[in-house]
PDB file of C-alpha atoms (C1' of nucleotides) in Angstrom:
ATOM      1  CA  MET A   1     -52.857 111.054-191.161  1.00  0.00           C
ATOM      2  CA  LYS A   2     -49.584 112.999-190.201  1.00  0.00           C
ATOM      3  CA  SER A   3     -51.097 116.127-191.940  1.00  0.00           C
ATOM      4  CA  LEU A   4     -53.970 115.477-189.800  1.00  0.00           C
ATOM      5  CA  ILE A   5     -52.160 115.976-186.722  1.00  0.00           C
ATOM      6  CA  GLN A   6     -50.040 118.707-187.763  1.00  0.00           C
ATOM      7  CA  GLU A   7     -52.968 121.020-189.287  1.00  0.00           C
ATOM      8  CA  GLY A   8     -54.984 120.282-186.079  1.00  0.00           C
ATOM      9  CA  THR A   9     -52.357 120.711-183.719  1.00  0.00           C
ATOM     10  CA  LEU A  10     -50.834 123.913-185.267  1.00  0.00           C
ATOM     11  CA  MET A  11     -54.596 125.491-185.306  1.00  0.00           C
ATOM     12  CA  SER A  12     -54.482 124.731-181.452  1.00  0.00           C
ATOM     13  CA  LEU A  13     -51.314 126.049-180.618  1.00  0.00           C
ATOM     14  CA  LYS A  14     -52.119 129.051-182.371  1.00  0.00           C
ATOM     15  CA  ARG A  15     -54.977 129.662-180.510  1.00  0.00           C
ATOM     16  CA  LEU A  16     -53.160 128.451-177.377  1.00  0.00           C
ATOM     17  CA  ALA A  17     -50.318 130.885-178.070  1.00  0.00           C
ATOM     18  CA  VAL A  18     -52.487 133.843-178.506  1.00  0.00           C
ATOM     19  CA  SER A  19     -53.945 134.443-175.172  1.00  0.00           C
ATOM     20  CA  ASP A  20     -52.528 134.094-171.651  1.00  0.00           C
ATOM     21  CA  ASP A  21     -56.315 133.334-170.111  1.00  0.00           C
ATOM     22  CA  GLN A  22     -56.717 130.754-172.814  1.00  0.00           C
ATOM     23  CA  ARG A  23     -53.226 128.986-171.415  1.00  0.00           C
ATOM     24  CA  VAL A  24     -54.558 129.508-167.952  1.00  0.00           C
ATOM     25  CA  VAL A  25     -57.951 127.369-168.750  1.00  0.00           C
ATOM     26  CA  VAL A  26     -56.242 124.889-170.393  1.00  0.00           C
ATOM     27  CA  ARG A  27     -53.599 124.329-167.611  1.00  0.00           C
ATOM     28  CA  GLU A  28     -56.257 124.136-165.256  1.00  0.00           C
ATOM     29  CA  VAL A  29     -58.511 121.388-167.199  1.00  0.00           C
ATOM     30  CA  LEU A  30     -55.272 119.386-167.894  1.00  0.00           C
ATOM     31  CA  SER A  31     -54.489 119.684-164.014  1.00  0.00           C
ATOM     32  CA  ARG A  32     -57.573 118.002-163.128  1.00  0.00           C
ATOM     33  CA  LEU A  33     -57.025 115.277-165.323  1.00  0.00           C
ATOM     34  CA  GLY A  34     -53.617 115.003-163.942  1.00  0.00           C
ATOM     35  CA  ASP A  35     -54.205 115.061-160.237  1.00  0.00           C
ATOM     36  CA  ARG A  36     -55.119 111.844-158.458  1.00  0.00           C
ATOM     37  CA  TRP A  37     -58.696 112.228-157.407  1.00  0.00           C
ATOM     38  CA  SER A  38     -60.529 114.523-159.710  1.00  0.00           C
ATOM     39  CA  VAL A  39     -61.459 112.130-162.368  1.00  0.00           C
ATOM     40  CA  ARG A  40     -62.452 109.745-159.803  1.00  0.00           C
ATOM     41  CA  VAL A  41     -64.573 111.882-157.900  1.00  0.00           C
ATOM     42  CA  ILE A  42     -66.264 113.079-161.032  1.00  0.00           C
ATOM     43  CA  TYR A  43     -66.964 109.730-162.117  1.00  0.00           C
ATOM     44  CA  HIS A  44     -68.837 108.983-158.822  1.00  0.00           C
ATOM     45  CA  THR A  45     -70.613 112.218-158.818  1.00  0.00           C
ATOM     46  CA  ALA A  46     -72.154 111.065-162.443  1.00  0.00           C
ATOM     47  CA  GLY A  47     -75.288 109.435-161.093  1.00  0.00           C
ATOM     48  CA  ASP A  48     -77.996 110.925-159.071  1.00  0.00           C
ATOM     49  CA  PRO A  49     -76.772 113.557-156.602  1.00  0.00           C
ATOM     50  CA  ILE A  50     -74.448 111.999-153.843  1.00  0.00           C
ATOM     51  CA  ARG A  51     -73.943 113.043-150.351  1.00  0.00           C
ATOM     52  CA  PHE A  52     -70.332 113.500-149.042  1.00  0.00           C
ATOM     53  CA  SER A  53     -70.227 110.600-146.930  1.00  0.00           C
ATOM     54  CA  GLU A  54     -71.558 108.216-149.587  1.00  0.00           C
ATOM     55  CA  LEU A  55     -69.271 109.594-152.218  1.00  0.00           C
ATOM     56  CA  LYS A  56     -66.313 108.964-149.846  1.00  0.00           C
ATOM     57  CA  ARG A  57     -67.351 105.409-148.915  1.00  0.00           C
ATOM     58  CA  LYS A  58     -67.546 104.460-152.773  1.00  0.00           C
ATOM     59  CA  ILE A  59     -64.072 106.084-153.346  1.00  0.00           C
ATOM     60  CA  ASP A  60     -63.118 104.176-150.559  1.00  0.00           C
ATOM     61  CA  ARG A  61     -63.787 100.824-151.757  1.00  0.00           C
ATOM     62  CA  ILE A  62     -61.347 101.203-154.624  1.00  0.00           C
ATOM     63  CA  ASN A  63     -58.568 103.492-153.085  1.00  0.00           C
ATOM     64  CA  PRO A  64     -59.049 105.068-149.572  1.00  0.00           C
ATOM     65  CA  ILE A  65     -59.223 109.085-149.792  1.00  0.00           C
ATOM     66  CA  SER A  66     -58.959 111.366-146.492  1.00  0.00           C
ATOM     67  CA  ALA A  67     -62.063 113.656-145.731  1.00  0.00           C
ATOM     68  CA  ARG A  68     -59.321 116.489-146.266  1.00  0.00           C
ATOM     69  CA  VAL A  69     -58.737 115.804-149.710  1.00  0.00           C
ATOM     70  CA  LEU A  70     -61.985 114.911-150.767  1.00  0.00           C
ATOM     71  CA  THR A  71     -63.047 118.351-149.543  1.00  0.00           C
ATOM     72  CA  ARG A  72     -60.316 120.130-151.323  1.00  0.00           C
ATOM     73  CA  THR A  73     -60.963 118.045-154.453  1.00  0.00           C
ATOM     74  CA  LEU A  74     -64.680 118.867-154.413  1.00  0.00           C
ATOM     75  CA  LYS A  75     -64.053 122.497-153.829  1.00  0.00           C
ATOM     76  CA  GLN A  76     -61.691 122.877-156.606  1.00  0.00           C
ATOM     77  CA  LEU A  77     -64.126 121.133-159.080  1.00  0.00           C
ATOM     78  CA  GLU A  78     -66.796 123.374-157.774  1.00  0.00           C
ATOM     79  CA  LYS A  79     -64.472 126.322-158.530  1.00  0.00           C
ATOM     80  CA  ASP A  80     -63.945 125.133-161.786  1.00  0.00           C
ATOM     81  CA  GLY A  81     -67.592 124.707-162.646  1.00  0.00           C
ATOM     82  CA  LEU A  82     -67.616 120.838-163.042  1.00  0.00           C
ATOM     83  CA  VAL A  83     -69.469 119.747-159.830  1.00  0.00           C
ATOM     84  CA  TYR A  84     -72.465 121.207-158.175  1.00  0.00           C
ATOM     85  CA  ARG A  85     -72.943 121.590-154.628  1.00  0.00           C
ATOM     86  CA  GLN A  86     -76.262 121.722-153.143  1.00  0.00           C
ATOM     87  CA  VAL A  87     -76.838 122.485-149.407  1.00  0.00           C
ATOM     88  CA  TYR A  88     -79.710 121.564-147.476  1.00  0.00           C
ATOM     89  CA  PRO A  89     -79.685 123.961-144.351  1.00  0.00           C
ATOM     90  CA  ILE A  90     -81.117 121.098-141.741  1.00  0.00           C
ATOM     91  CA  ILE A  91     -79.635 119.481-138.681  1.00  0.00           C
ATOM     92  CA  PRO A  92     -77.961 117.136-139.412  1.00  0.00           C
ATOM     93  CA  PRO A  93     -76.589 118.732-142.489  1.00  0.00           C
ATOM     94  CA  ARG A  94     -77.174 117.249-145.837  1.00  0.00           C
ATOM     95  CA  VAL A  95     -74.938 118.220-148.738  1.00  0.00           C
ATOM     96  CA  GLU A  96     -75.234 116.729-152.400  1.00  0.00           C
ATOM     97  CA  TYR A  97     -72.947 116.827-155.138  1.00  0.00           C
ATOM     98  CA  SER A  98     -73.756 116.365-158.978  1.00  0.00           C
ATOM     99  CA  LEU A  99     -72.118 116.954-162.200  1.00  0.00           C
ATOM    100  CA  THR A 100     -72.846 120.306-164.091  1.00  0.00           C
ATOM    101  CA  GLU A 101     -73.272 120.204-167.966  1.00  0.00           C
ATOM    102  CA  LEU A 102     -69.648 120.880-168.243  1.00  0.00           C
ATOM    103  CA  GLY A 103     -68.740 118.273-165.718  1.00  0.00           C
ATOM    104  CA  ARG A 104     -70.457 115.461-167.833  1.00  0.00           C
ATOM    105  CA  ARG A 105     -68.501 116.484-171.123  1.00  0.00           C
ATOM    106  CA  PHE A 106     -65.282 116.652-169.156  1.00  0.00           C
ATOM    107  CA  LEU A 107     -66.010 113.069-167.955  1.00  0.00           C
ATOM    108  CA  GLU A 108     -66.738 111.817-171.489  1.00  0.00           C
ATOM    109  CA  LEU A 109     -63.539 113.269-172.755  1.00  0.00           C
ATOM    110  CA  ALA A 110     -61.436 111.888-169.643  1.00  0.00           C
ATOM    111  CA  MET A 111     -63.106 108.517-170.384  1.00  0.00           C
ATOM    112  CA  GLU A 112     -61.950 108.502-173.992  1.00  0.00           C
ATOM    113  CA  ILE A 113     -58.221 108.745-172.767  1.00  0.00           C
ATOM    114  CA  ILE A 114     -58.910 106.083-170.152  1.00  0.00           C
ATOM    115  CA  ASP A 115     -60.113 103.720-172.731  1.00  0.00           C
ATOM    116  CA  TRP A 116     -57.572 104.587-175.040  1.00  0.00           C
ATOM    117  CA  SER A 117     -54.969 103.765-172.160  1.00  0.00           C
ATOM    118  CA  ILE A 118     -56.436 100.460-171.517  1.00  0.00           C
ATOM    119  CA  GLU A 119     -56.651  99.350-175.153  1.00  0.00           C
ATOM    120  CA  ASN A 120     -52.927 100.218-175.407  1.00  0.00           C
ATOM    121  CA  GLN A 121     -51.690  98.818-172.007  1.00  0.00           C
ATOM    122  CA  HIS A 122     -49.454  96.085-173.572  1.00  0.00           C
ATOM    123  CA  ASP A 123     -47.721  98.766-175.965  1.00  0.00           C
ATOM    124  CA  PHE A 124     -47.073 100.985-172.739  1.00  0.00           C
ATOM    125  CA  GLU A 125     -45.592  97.964-170.918  1.00  0.00           C
ATOM    126  CA  ALA A 126     -43.566  96.814-173.649  1.00  0.00           C
ATOM    127  CA  ALA A 127     -41.987 100.535-174.114  1.00  0.00           C
ATOM    128  CA  ARG A 128     -41.450 100.641-170.507  1.00  0.00           C
ATOM    129  CA  ARG A 129     -39.809  97.084-170.376  1.00  0.00           C
ATOM    130  CA  GLU A 130     -37.541  98.011-173.489  1.00  0.00           C
ATOM    131  CA  PHE A 131     -36.605 101.178-171.925  1.00  0.00           C
ATOM    132  CA  GLU A 132     -35.419  99.430-168.883  1.00  0.00           C
ATOM    133  CA  ALA A 133     -33.656  96.785-170.614  1.00  0.00           C
ATOM    134  CA  GLN A 134     -31.494  99.474-172.350  1.00  0.00           C
ATOM    135  CA  ALA A 135     -30.982 101.816-169.692  1.00  0.00           C
ATOM    136  CA  VAL A 136     -27.946 101.303-167.212  1.00  0.00           C
ATOM    137  CA  PRO A 137     -27.403  97.511-167.864  1.00  0.00           C
ATOM    138  CA  GLN A 138     -24.938  97.918-164.967  1.00  0.00           C
TER     139      GLN A 138
ATOM    140  CA  MET B   1     -77.508 111.677-173.088  1.00  0.00           C
ATOM    141  CA  LYS B   2     -77.330 110.794-169.360  1.00  0.00           C
ATOM    142  CA  SER B   3     -77.527 107.223-170.167  1.00  0.00           C
ATOM    143  CA  LEU B   4     -74.859 107.400-172.562  1.00  0.00           C
ATOM    144  CA  ILE B   5     -72.506 108.859-170.202  1.00  0.00           C
ATOM    145  CA  GLN B   6     -73.701 106.423-167.445  1.00  0.00           C
ATOM    146  CA  GLU B   7     -73.089 103.283-169.761  1.00  0.00           C
ATOM    147  CA  GLY B   8     -70.020 104.374-171.181  1.00  0.00           C
ATOM    148  CA  THR B   9     -68.275 105.337-167.847  1.00  0.00           C
ATOM    149  CA  LEU B  10     -69.885 102.116-165.987  1.00  0.00           C
ATOM    150  CA  MET B  11     -68.039  99.998-168.633  1.00  0.00           C
ATOM    151  CA  SER B  12     -64.816 101.793-168.304  1.00  0.00           C
ATOM    152  CA  LEU B  13     -64.839 101.761-164.505  1.00  0.00           C
ATOM    153  CA  LYS B  14     -65.431  97.937-164.522  1.00  0.00           C
ATOM    154  CA  ARG B  15     -62.504  97.527-166.573  1.00  0.00           C
ATOM    155  CA  LEU B  16     -60.564 100.289-164.687  1.00  0.00           C
ATOM    156  CA  ALA B  17     -61.468  98.225-161.269  1.00  0.00           C
ATOM    157  CA  VAL B  18     -60.558  94.827-162.352  1.00  0.00           C
ATOM    158  CA  SER B  19     -56.776  94.929-162.809  1.00  0.00           C
ATOM    159  CA  ASP B  20     -54.022  97.020-160.879  1.00  0.00           C
ATOM    160  CA  ASP B  21     -52.018  97.032-164.011  1.00  0.00           C
ATOM    161  CA  GLN B  22     -54.604  99.042-165.870  1.00  0.00           C
ATOM    162  CA  ARG B  23     -54.991 101.351-163.133  1.00  0.00           C
ATOM    163  CA  VAL B  24     -51.365 101.902-163.179  1.00  0.00           C
ATOM    164  CA  VAL B  25     -51.407 102.543-167.053  1.00  0.00           C
ATOM    165  CA  VAL B  26     -54.271 104.940-166.639  1.00  0.00           C
ATOM    166  CA  ARG B  27     -52.604 106.925-163.897  1.00  0.00           C
ATOM    167  CA  GLU B  28     -49.312 107.103-165.804  1.00  0.00           C
ATOM    168  CA  VAL B  29     -51.022 108.407-169.081  1.00  0.00           C
ATOM    169  CA  LEU B  30     -53.141 110.701-167.147  1.00  0.00           C
ATOM    170  CA  SER B  31     -50.246 112.001-165.223  1.00  0.00           C
ATOM    171  CA  ARG B  32     -48.551 112.940-168.566  1.00  0.00           C
ATOM    172  CA  LEU B  33     -51.492 115.158-169.570  1.00  0.00           C
ATOM    173  CA  GLY B  34     -51.513 116.738-166.070  1.00  0.00           C
ATOM    174  CA  ASP B  35     -47.749 117.709-165.762  1.00  0.00           C
ATOM    175  CA  ARG B  36     -46.513 121.164-166.874  1.00  0.00           C
ATOM    176  CA  TRP B  37     -44.357 120.138-169.785  1.00  0.00           C
ATOM    177  CA  SER B  38     -45.292 116.755-171.468  1.00  0.00           C
ATOM    178  CA  VAL B  39     -48.091 118.017-173.666  1.00  0.00           C
ATOM    179  CA  ARG B  40     -46.021 120.951-174.506  1.00  0.00           C
ATOM    180  CA  VAL B  41     -42.900 118.785-175.327  1.00  0.00           C
ATOM    181  CA  ILE B  42     -44.883 116.404-177.486  1.00  0.00           C
ATOM    182  CA  TYR B  43     -46.392 118.971-179.351  1.00  0.00           C
ATOM    183  CA  HIS B  44     -43.296 120.300-180.441  1.00  0.00           C
ATOM    184  CA  THR B  45     -41.843 116.859-181.412  1.00  0.00           C
ATOM    185  CA  ALA B  46     -44.945 116.227-183.803  1.00  0.00           C
ATOM    186  CA  GLY B  47     -43.144 117.186-187.015  1.00  0.00           C
ATOM    187  CA  ASP B  48     -39.877 116.580-188.271  1.00  0.00           C
ATOM    188  CA  PRO B  49     -37.273 115.011-185.866  1.00  0.00           C
ATOM    189  CA  ILE B  50     -35.873 117.644-183.585  1.00  0.00           C
ATOM    190  CA  ARG B  51     -32.984 118.310-181.894  1.00  0.00           C
ATOM    191  CA  PHE B  52     -32.573 118.807-177.927  1.00  0.00           C
ATOM    192  CA  SER B  53     -31.395 122.432-178.479  1.00  0.00           C
ATOM    193  CA  GLU B  54     -34.072 123.210-181.159  1.00  0.00           C
ATOM    194  CA  LEU B  55     -36.746 121.544-178.738  1.00  0.00           C
ATOM    195  CA  LYS B  56     -35.696 123.794-175.965  1.00  0.00           C
ATOM    196  CA  ARG B  57     -35.328 126.973-177.979  1.00  0.00           C
ATOM    197  CA  LYS B  58     -38.850 126.547-179.566  1.00  0.00           C
ATOM    198  CA  ILE B  59     -40.367 125.981-176.040  1.00  0.00           C
ATOM    199  CA  ASP B  60     -38.657 128.767-174.349  1.00  0.00           C
ATOM    200  CA  ARG B  61     -40.442 131.040-176.862  1.00  0.00           C
ATOM    201  CA  ILE B  62     -43.637 130.591-174.930  1.00  0.00           C
ATOM    202  CA  ASN B  63     -42.337 129.562-171.444  1.00  0.00           C
ATOM    203  CA  PRO B  64     -38.840 128.950-170.440  1.00  0.00           C
ATOM    204  CA  ILE B  65     -37.734 125.347-169.548  1.00  0.00           C
ATOM    205  CA  SER B  66     -34.721 124.638-167.704  1.00  0.00           C
ATOM    206  CA  ALA B  67     -32.366 121.650-169.696  1.00  0.00           C
ATOM    207  CA  ARG B  68     -32.901 119.692-166.482  1.00  0.00           C
ATOM    208  CA  VAL B  69     -36.593 119.453-166.677  1.00  0.00           C
ATOM    209  CA  LEU B  70     -36.669 119.061-170.325  1.00  0.00           C
ATOM    210  CA  THR B  71     -34.536 116.366-169.970  1.00  0.00           C
ATOM    211  CA  ARG B  72     -36.331 114.480-167.609  1.00  0.00           C
ATOM    212  CA  THR B  73     -39.636 115.066-169.199  1.00  0.00           C
ATOM    213  CA  LEU B  74     -38.081 113.440-172.554  1.00  0.00           C
ATOM    214  CA  LYS B  75     -36.618 110.489-170.869  1.00  0.00           C
ATOM    215  CA  GLN B  76     -40.133 109.976-168.865  1.00  0.00           C
ATOM    216  CA  LEU B  77     -41.975 110.106-172.731  1.00  0.00           C
ATOM    217  CA  GLU B  78     -39.274 107.788-174.055  1.00  0.00           C
ATOM    218  CA  LYS B  79     -39.956 105.416-171.098  1.00  0.00           C
ATOM    219  CA  ASP B  80     -43.664 105.803-171.915  1.00  0.00           C
ATOM    220  CA  GLY B  81     -43.197 104.819-175.505  1.00  0.00           C
ATOM    221  CA  LEU B  82     -44.672 108.400-176.771  1.00  0.00           C
ATOM    222  CA  VAL B  83     -41.627 109.634-177.943  1.00  0.00           C
ATOM    223  CA  TYR B  84     -38.354 107.960-179.741  1.00  0.00           C
ATOM    224  CA  ARG B  85     -34.965 109.043-178.979  1.00  0.00           C
ATOM    225  CA  GLN B  86     -32.407 108.587-182.078  1.00  0.00           C
ATOM    226  CA  VAL B  87     -28.765 109.153-181.170  1.00  0.00           C
ATOM    227  CA  TYR B  88     -26.109 109.781-183.916  1.00  0.00           C
ATOM    228  CA  PRO B  89     -22.597 108.766-182.131  1.00  0.00           C
ATOM    229  CA  ILE B  90     -20.748 111.830-183.664  1.00  0.00           C
ATOM    230  CA  ILE B  91     -18.748 114.610-182.019  1.00  0.00           C
ATOM    231  CA  PRO B  92     -20.485 117.125-181.325  1.00  0.00           C
ATOM    232  CA  PRO B  93     -23.375 114.799-180.262  1.00  0.00           C
ATOM    233  CA  ARG B  94     -26.640 114.692-182.226  1.00  0.00           C
ATOM    234  CA  VAL B  95     -29.716 113.548-180.527  1.00  0.00           C
ATOM    235  CA  GLU B  96     -33.262 113.795-182.396  1.00  0.00           C
ATOM    236  CA  TYR B  97     -36.477 113.311-180.792  1.00  0.00           C
ATOM    237  CA  SER B  98     -39.980 112.065-182.729  1.00  0.00           C
ATOM    238  CA  LEU B  99     -43.230 111.035-181.904  1.00  0.00           C
ATOM    239  CA  THR B 100     -43.945 107.430-181.895  1.00  0.00           C
ATOM    240  CA  GLU B 101     -47.646 105.941-183.307  1.00  0.00           C
ATOM    241  CA  LEU B 102     -48.694 105.831-179.569  1.00  0.00           C
ATOM    242  CA  GLY B 103     -47.459 109.667-179.234  1.00  0.00           C
ATOM    243  CA  ARG B 104     -49.271 110.867-182.275  1.00  0.00           C
ATOM    244  CA  ARG B 105     -52.626 109.407-180.759  1.00  0.00           C
ATOM    245  CA  PHE B 106     -51.805 110.908-177.629  1.00  0.00           C
ATOM    246  CA  LEU B 107     -51.331 114.299-178.890  1.00  0.00           C
ATOM    247  CA  GLU B 108     -54.610 113.977-181.025  1.00  0.00           C
ATOM    248  CA  LEU B 109     -56.677 113.108-177.627  1.00  0.00           C
ATOM    249  CA  ALA B 110     -54.951 115.866-175.797  1.00  0.00           C
ATOM    250  CA  MET B 111     -55.975 118.213-178.385  1.00  0.00           C
ATOM    251  CA  GLU B 112     -59.471 117.321-178.119  1.00  0.00           C
ATOM    252  CA  ILE B 113     -59.468 118.418-174.685  1.00  0.00           C
ATOM    253  CA  ILE B 114     -57.132 121.475-175.273  1.00  0.00           C
ATOM    254  CA  ASP B 115     -59.912 122.587-177.804  1.00  0.00           C
ATOM    255  CA  TRP B 116     -62.516 122.006-175.609  1.00  0.00           C
ATOM    256  CA  SER B 117     -61.157 124.035-172.773  1.00  0.00           C
ATOM    257  CA  ILE B 118     -60.497 126.831-174.901  1.00  0.00           C
ATOM    258  CA  GLU B 119     -64.110 126.727-176.641  1.00  0.00           C
ATOM    259  CA  ASN B 120     -65.555 126.858-172.818  1.00  0.00           C
ATOM    260  CA  GLN B 121     -63.112 129.207-171.697  1.00  0.00           C
ATOM    261  CA  HIS B 122     -65.949 131.461-170.853  1.00  0.00           C
ATOM    262  CA  ASP B 123     -67.945 129.100-168.803  1.00  0.00           C
ATOM    263  CA  PHE B 124     -65.068 128.190-166.663  1.00  0.00           C
ATOM    264  CA  GLU B 125     -64.472 131.738-165.991  1.00  0.00           C
ATOM    265  CA  ALA B 126     -67.901 132.548-165.121  1.00  0.00           C
ATOM    266  CA  ALA B 127     -67.745 129.491-162.719  1.00  0.00           C
ATOM    267  CA  ARG B 128     -64.688 130.522-161.149  1.00  0.00           C
ATOM    268  CA  ARG B 129     -66.229 134.223-160.593  1.00  0.00           C
ATOM    269  CA  GLU B 130     -69.127 133.060-159.244  1.00  0.00           C
ATOM    270  CA  PHE B 131     -67.530 130.834-156.717  1.00  0.00           C
ATOM    271  CA  GLU B 132     -65.096 133.617-155.591  1.00  0.00           C
ATOM    272  CA  ALA B 133     -68.254 135.762-155.160  1.00  0.00           C
ATOM    273  CA  GLN B 134     -70.024 133.147-152.785  1.00  0.00           C
ATOM    274  CA  ALA B 135     -66.925 132.441-150.786  1.00  0.00           C
ATOM    275  CA  VAL B 136     -66.083 134.320-147.697  1.00  0.00           C
ATOM    276  CA  PRO B 137     -67.905 137.498-148.514  1.00  0.00           C
ATOM    277  CA  GLN B 138     -65.698 138.756-145.472  1.00  0.00           C
TER     278      GLN B 138
ATOM    279  C1'  DC C   1     -73.069 114.492-141.064  1.00  0.00           C
ATOM    280  C1'  DA C   2     -69.890 117.433-143.350  1.00  0.00           C
ATOM    281  C1'  DG C   3     -66.414 118.931-142.991  1.00  0.00           C
ATOM    282  C1'  DA C   4     -62.131 122.360-140.733  1.00  0.00           C
ATOM    283  C1'  DA C   5     -57.498 122.655-138.283  1.00  0.00           C
ATOM    284  C1'  DT C   6     -52.862 121.129-137.684  1.00  0.00           C
ATOM    285  C1'  DC C   7     -48.748 118.693-138.969  1.00  0.00           C
ATOM    286  C1'  DC C   8     -45.871 116.231-142.192  1.00  0.00           C
ATOM    287  C1'  DG C   9     -43.667 113.738-146.089  1.00  0.00           C
ATOM    288  C1'  DT C  10     -42.820 113.403-150.836  1.00  0.00           C
ATOM    289  C1'  DC C  11     -42.306 114.835-155.570  1.00  0.00           C
ATOM    290  C1'  DA C  12     -42.337 117.944-159.537  1.00  0.00           C
ATOM    291  C1'  DT C  13     -40.197 122.162-160.582  1.00  0.00           C
ATOM    292  C1'  DG C  14     -36.471 125.356-160.975  1.00  0.00           C
ATOM    293  C1'  DA C  15     -31.976 128.175-160.725  1.00  0.00           C
ATOM    294  C1'  DT C  16     -26.991 127.503-161.291  1.00  0.00           C
ATOM    295  C1'  DA C  17     -22.805 125.460-162.323  1.00  0.00           C
ATOM    296  C1'  DC C  18     -20.376 121.966-164.625  1.00  0.00           C
ATOM    297  C1'  DT C  19     -18.696 118.133-168.660  1.00  0.00           C
ATOM    298  C1'  DG C  20     -18.027 114.088-172.376  1.00  0.00           C
TER     299       DG C  20
ATOM    300  C1'  DC D   1     -24.293 119.793-178.440  1.00  0.00           C
ATOM    301  C1'  DA D   2     -26.605 117.431-175.104  1.00  0.00           C
ATOM    302  C1'  DG D   3     -27.048 116.770-171.412  1.00  0.00           C
ATOM    303  C1'  DT D   4     -25.661 115.806-165.306  1.00  0.00           C
ATOM    304  C1'  DA D   5     -25.062 117.446-160.617  1.00  0.00           C
ATOM    305  C1'  DT D   6     -26.362 119.976-156.749  1.00  0.00           C
ATOM    306  C1'  DC D   7     -29.281 122.454-154.000  1.00  0.00           C
ATOM    307  C1'  DA D   8     -33.602 124.813-152.915  1.00  0.00           C
ATOM    308  C1'  DT D   9     -38.979 125.378-152.686  1.00  0.00           C
ATOM    309  C1'  DG D  10     -43.609 124.937-153.094  1.00  0.00           C
ATOM    310  C1'  DA D  11     -47.624 122.275-154.157  1.00  0.00           C
ATOM    311  C1'  DC D  12     -50.223 117.809-153.553  1.00  0.00           C
ATOM    312  C1'  DG D  13     -51.686 114.040-150.810  1.00  0.00           C
ATOM    313  C1'  DG D  14     -52.076 112.143-146.136  1.00  0.00           C
ATOM    314  C1'  DA D  15     -52.611 111.111-141.070  1.00  0.00           C
ATOM    315  C1'  DT D  16     -54.844 112.528-137.211  1.00  0.00           C
ATOM    316  C1'  DT D  17     -57.546 115.376-134.167  1.00  0.00           C
ATOM    317  C1'  DC D  18     -61.479 118.442-133.368  1.00  0.00           C
ATOM    318  C1'  DT D  19     -66.445 120.673-134.235  1.00  0.00           C
ATOM    319  C1'  DG D  20     -70.990 123.227-135.656  1.00  0.00           C
TER     320       DG D  20
END
DNA sequence: CAGAATCCGTCATGATACTG
DNA sequence: CAGTATCATGACGGATTCTG
């Protein structure tokens, strides 16, 4: 299994090292995983098309998000091609968000990591405890 | 395939929503993917145990990293249980870094996403071009 | 309803110099 | 060799107020 990692990663890094454009895309995608809201927004956009306010309300239930941040996150995701934004030019305005195919696959990959994190929760917590037991016993 | 996503993600979100601790762990792992250096450091730590300076030199070849940032990144990864730090109490000091089992699996998952990003590079670039063509035509 | 505008605090990153 | 200390900065996130 060690060789599996090393061969796989070496191939990836070669490809990663070749082109600047590729490094930019990778950085972009990993950033979406790492920022505070993108994954959560994408998750709540996975079902039927959802309006701005409803999306905000759903997210607020778990963790409050400001309109400004939700707007910025959605705009970024739209630019990345992960989210589709449909505008109905009526009054009052109606805007619906949904996932693109790219967005759906992104969510699947994100979920793999999320599930893995939860499965290994205790290992992570044990590592942290041990680290803090060693460091600066004062 | 839609139901696949929705069932899978719903299960994950339920688990995600239940416990605060679980949300913390998930946030932690996703942050490691999203920050600028962790994945790169983990990649270069995947082979034989590697010393601080050699690690720095390898990373520098692609993108220069300051000693301060490399130190901080390594310490964080050690605290997360992804990297193992072996100290030899000799003079001059010798410190070797290697991956834990948790770190190896993390790298595999990260590589899935990296490979996917590269495979879909053109879709991402097309989405960005289209977005910028629409926005603010001035 | 779906944002935009403004202002502000925090954290990650980074350059530079120093040390056991 | 393997870091630490100090200082600076820019992006991200957030609260509040306003609008077509």
